[in-house]
Amino acid sequence: MRDAFAEITSGSADRVLGELDVQLVGSWMFNDRQLPDGGTAAERCTGRDDLPAGERDVARRIAAARLRLLRVVGAMPGRWIDLCDVAVGGEVVRAISHDVSRHVRQYALLVGRLMDGPPAPTLWGPVGFLTRQSGGELRELLQTYIDARGFDDAAGGLAAAMHAALREITVMLAPALRTLNASPKAA
């Protein structure tokens, strides 16, 4: 955890991280950062022998909750939100959402994680609301990955670029860290 925190906050020793920054960095460290021996911390938790079956199921669902680019199709404030994964297309998913559903408008773009139910899918962890500016920055970052790694710019390539750029997306969304990489580049 210490190494992951140092990696993502490199060059920001004088910055004060707020609650959203810590949530974003924590979810990246747990769900996205590959450990030296392979897998993520969340994936490794699913294999713990000391977990009861119910907790193992929750751990499995958390580990599978990948960062996605989501378009809001509809919402009932305080109840649910209908989302479509822009990178892979597909069907609209209705997710339980008590908070995010109160602050979105139709066709807005979000960066977040959908976690399978029961009882229904939910948004898990922090959610980034894209503005015109941050959406443009994300588009530039993803295009850089698509070009540098030879990904197709269709849905599969966009999904691969999202996965490859998880660290940079996290830095871009974290208010205290985003000024460090005003113009993020692919690694």
Tab-separated table of C-alpha atoms in Angstrom:
chain	number	residue	atom	x	y	z
A	1	MET	CA	0.000	0.000	0.000
A	2	ARG	CA	2.851	2.360	0.835
A	3	ASP	CA	4.501	1.760	-2.554
A	4	ALA	CA	1.210	2.265	-4.396
A	5	PHE	CA	0.489	5.489	-2.526
A	6	ALA	CA	3.998	6.806	-3.246
A	7	GLU	CA	3.638	5.838	-6.915
A	8	ILE	CA	0.406	7.703	-7.503
A	9	THR	CA	1.224	10.761	-5.393
A	10	SER	CA	4.798	11.145	-6.660
A	11	GLY	CA	5.712	14.831	-6.837
A	12	SER	CA	2.908	15.923	-4.545
A	13	ALA	CA	4.589	15.910	-1.133
A	14	ASP	CA	3.337	19.432	-0.415
A	15	ARG	CA	-0.298	18.692	-1.335
A	16	VAL	CA	-3.099	18.038	1.120
A	17	LEU	CA	-5.327	15.217	-0.044
A	18	GLY	CA	-9.043	15.638	0.526
A	19	GLU	CA	-11.615	12.912	1.089
A	20	LEU	CA	-12.320	12.453	-2.631
A	21	ASP	CA	-8.588	12.236	-3.401
A	22	VAL	CA	-8.112	9.519	-0.774
A	23	GLN	CA	-11.164	7.584	-2.031
A	24	LEU	CA	-9.944	7.719	-5.639
A	25	VAL	CA	-6.378	6.737	-4.739
A	26	GLY	CA	-7.641	3.973	-2.430
A	27	SER	CA	-9.928	2.477	-5.060
A	28	TRP	CA	-7.093	2.559	-7.618
A	29	MET	CA	-4.715	0.869	-5.135
A	30	PHE	CA	-7.265	-1.810	-4.242
A	31	ASN	CA	-9.047	-2.460	-7.550
A	32	ASP	CA	-6.663	-1.461	-10.326
A	33	ARG	CA	-2.990	-1.537	-9.380
A	34	GLN	CA	-1.327	-4.775	-10.369
A	35	LEU	CA	0.772	-6.275	-7.584
A	36	PRO	CA	4.320	-7.494	-8.333
A	37	ASP	CA	3.227	-11.151	-8.173
A	38	GLY	CA	0.158	-10.510	-10.365
A	39	GLY	CA	-3.445	-9.646	-9.658
A	40	THR	CA	-4.851	-6.756	-7.681
A	41	ALA	CA	-5.338	-6.521	-3.920
A	42	ALA	CA	-9.091	-6.923	-4.462
A	43	GLU	CA	-8.566	-10.062	-6.556
A	44	ARG	CA	-6.282	-11.533	-3.914
A	45	CYS	CA	-8.897	-10.977	-1.205
A	46	THR	CA	-11.293	-13.288	-3.045
A	47	GLY	CA	-8.947	-16.220	-2.424
A	48	ARG	CA	-8.668	-15.828	1.335
A	49	ASP	CA	-9.511	-19.053	3.138
A	50	ASP	CA	-10.760	-17.245	6.247
A	51	LEU	CA	-13.648	-15.494	4.446
A	52	PRO	CA	-17.178	-16.835	4.958
A	53	ALA	CA	-19.038	-17.566	1.710
A	54	GLY	CA	-21.106	-14.344	1.869
A	55	GLU	CA	-18.044	-12.161	2.351
A	56	ARG	CA	-16.190	-14.035	-0.393
A	57	ASP	CA	-19.085	-13.234	-2.744
A	58	VAL	CA	-18.904	-9.526	-1.857
A	59	ALA	CA	-15.109	-9.590	-2.322
A	60	ARG	CA	-15.566	-11.212	-5.750
A	61	ARG	CA	-18.090	-8.554	-6.805
A	62	ILE	CA	-15.834	-5.722	-5.604
A	63	ALA	CA	-12.822	-7.197	-7.424
A	64	ALA	CA	-14.854	-7.388	-10.640
A	65	ALA	CA	-15.973	-3.734	-10.399
A	66	ARG	CA	-13.765	-2.163	-13.061
A	67	LEU	CA	-13.517	1.527	-13.852
A	68	ARG	CA	-15.774	2.378	-16.787
A	69	LEU	CA	-16.848	5.329	-18.878
A	70	LEU	CA	-20.599	5.485	-18.308
A	71	ARG	CA	-23.302	7.537	-20.036
A	72	VAL	CA	-26.390	8.433	-18.012
A	73	VAL	CA	-29.481	7.295	-19.880
A	74	GLY	CA	-31.985	8.136	-17.135
A	75	ALA	CA	-32.362	8.499	-13.399
A	76	MET	CA	-34.891	8.673	-10.604
A	77	PRO	CA	-33.272	10.972	-8.014
A	78	GLY	CA	-32.566	9.148	-4.785
A	79	ARG	CA	-33.450	5.726	-6.208
A	80	TRP	CA	-31.736	4.524	-9.393
A	81	ILE	CA	-29.684	5.491	-12.395
A	82	ASP	CA	-29.694	3.925	-15.881
A	83	LEU	CA	-26.187	3.676	-17.346
A	84	CYS	CA	-24.585	2.488	-20.565
A	85	ASP	CA	-20.878	1.610	-20.767
A	86	VAL	CA	-19.564	3.847	-23.571
A	87	ALA	CA	-16.401	1.795	-24.124
A	88	VAL	CA	-18.136	-1.516	-24.777
A	89	GLY	CA	-21.651	-0.401	-25.662
A	90	GLY	CA	-24.258	-2.965	-24.856
A	91	GLU	CA	-27.384	-2.822	-22.817
A	92	VAL	CA	-28.520	-0.201	-20.367
A	93	VAL	CA	-27.953	-1.217	-16.734
A	94	ARG	CA	-30.216	0.068	-13.972
A	95	ALA	CA	-28.136	0.565	-10.826
A	96	ILE	CA	-29.269	1.383	-7.325
A	97	SER	CA	-28.053	4.900	-6.613
A	98	HIS	CA	-29.204	6.947	-3.667
A	99	ASP	CA	-26.636	9.734	-4.088
A	100	VAL	CA	-25.279	9.960	-7.644
A	101	SER	CA	-28.797	9.791	-9.104
A	102	ARG	CA	-29.557	13.111	-7.362
A	103	HIS	CA	-26.727	14.947	-9.143
A	104	VAL	CA	-26.794	13.769	-12.769
A	105	ARG	CA	-28.576	14.788	-15.893
A	106	GLN	CA	-29.432	12.684	-18.900
A	107	TYR	CA	-26.527	12.043	-21.311
A	108	ALA	CA	-23.903	13.099	-18.735
A	109	LEU	CA	-20.662	11.105	-18.735
A	110	LEU	CA	-19.309	9.534	-15.552
A	111	VAL	CA	-16.205	7.557	-14.717
A	112	GLY	CA	-17.141	4.948	-12.146
A	113	ARG	CA	-17.466	1.309	-11.185
A	114	LEU	CA	-20.583	-0.821	-11.520
A	115	MET	CA	-20.751	-3.645	-9.017
A	116	ASP	CA	-23.093	-6.591	-9.553
A	117	GLY	CA	-25.910	-7.124	-7.030
A	118	PRO	CA	-27.735	-8.603	-5.182
A	119	PRO	CA	-30.228	-7.174	-5.145
A	120	ALA	CA	-29.236	-5.135	-8.231
A	121	PRO	CA	-26.107	-3.492	-9.647
A	122	THR	CA	-24.810	-0.466	-7.726
A	123	LEU	CA	-22.192	2.209	-8.207
A	124	TRP	CA	-19.232	1.263	-6.025
A	125	GLY	CA	-16.618	3.738	-4.834
A	126	PRO	CA	-16.056	7.308	-5.965
A	127	VAL	CA	-17.588	8.549	-9.205
A	128	GLY	CA	-16.038	11.202	-11.451
A	129	PHE	CA	-18.458	13.602	-13.130
A	130	LEU	CA	-16.944	14.637	-16.458
A	131	THR	CA	-17.172	18.261	-17.501
A	132	ARG	CA	-16.481	19.563	-20.983
A	133	GLN	CA	-12.864	20.213	-19.917
A	134	SER	CA	-12.214	16.935	-18.070
A	135	GLY	CA	-14.018	15.005	-20.825
A	136	GLY	CA	-11.661	16.573	-23.371
A	137	GLU	CA	-8.657	15.696	-21.202
A	138	LEU	CA	-9.878	12.111	-20.882
A	139	ARG	CA	-10.436	11.892	-24.646
A	140	GLU	CA	-6.876	13.177	-25.248
A	141	LEU	CA	-5.420	10.720	-22.736
A	142	LEU	CA	-7.301	7.756	-24.202
A	143	GLN	CA	-6.397	8.751	-27.776
A	144	THR	CA	-2.739	8.858	-26.730
A	145	TYR	CA	-3.015	5.273	-25.431
A	146	ILE	CA	-4.935	4.122	-28.507
A	147	ASP	CA	-2.252	5.581	-30.797
A	148	ALA	CA	0.790	4.522	-28.719
A	149	ARG	CA	-0.319	0.954	-28.169
A	150	GLY	CA	-1.982	0.351	-31.518
A	151	PHE	CA	-5.425	-0.158	-30.021
A	152	ASP	CA	-8.336	0.005	-32.394
A	153	ASP	CA	-10.386	3.155	-31.780
A	154	ALA	CA	-13.628	1.135	-31.763
A	155	ALA	CA	-15.289	0.025	-28.520
A	156	GLY	CA	-12.757	-2.751	-27.780
A	157	GLY	CA	-9.838	-0.366	-28.230
A	158	LEU	CA	-11.478	2.252	-26.029
A	159	ALA	CA	-11.998	-0.338	-23.283
A	160	ALA	CA	-8.349	-1.448	-23.583
A	161	ALA	CA	-7.178	2.185	-23.421
A	162	MET	CA	-9.332	2.781	-20.304
A	163	HIS	CA	-7.751	-0.250	-18.652
A	164	ALA	CA	-4.212	0.782	-19.635
A	165	ALA	CA	-4.712	4.362	-18.368
A	166	LEU	CA	-6.254	3.606	-14.951
A	167	ARG	CA	-3.506	5.324	-12.959
A	168	GLU	CA	-3.594	8.451	-15.135
A	169	ILE	CA	-7.400	8.580	-15.031
A	170	THR	CA	-7.283	8.403	-11.232
A	171	VAL	CA	-4.756	11.261	-11.080
A	172	MET	CA	-6.852	13.275	-13.542
A	173	LEU	CA	-9.989	12.899	-11.400
A	174	ALA	CA	-8.343	13.559	-8.001
A	175	PRO	CA	-8.617	17.314	-7.307
A	176	ALA	CA	-5.373	17.585	-5.321
A	177	LEU	CA	-3.388	15.523	-7.826
A	178	ARG	CA	-4.772	16.719	-11.158
A	179	THR	CA	-2.528	19.788	-11.339
A	180	LEU	CA	0.493	17.484	-11.285
A	181	ASN	CA	-0.423	16.079	-14.677
A	182	ALA	CA	-2.283	18.906	-16.407
A	183	SER	CA	-1.536	17.207	-19.724
A	184	PRO	CA	-1.275	13.463	-18.994
A	185	LYS	CA	0.679	11.308	-21.426
A	186	ALA	CA	0.644	7.578	-21.953
A	187	ALA	CA	3.324	5.569	-20.211
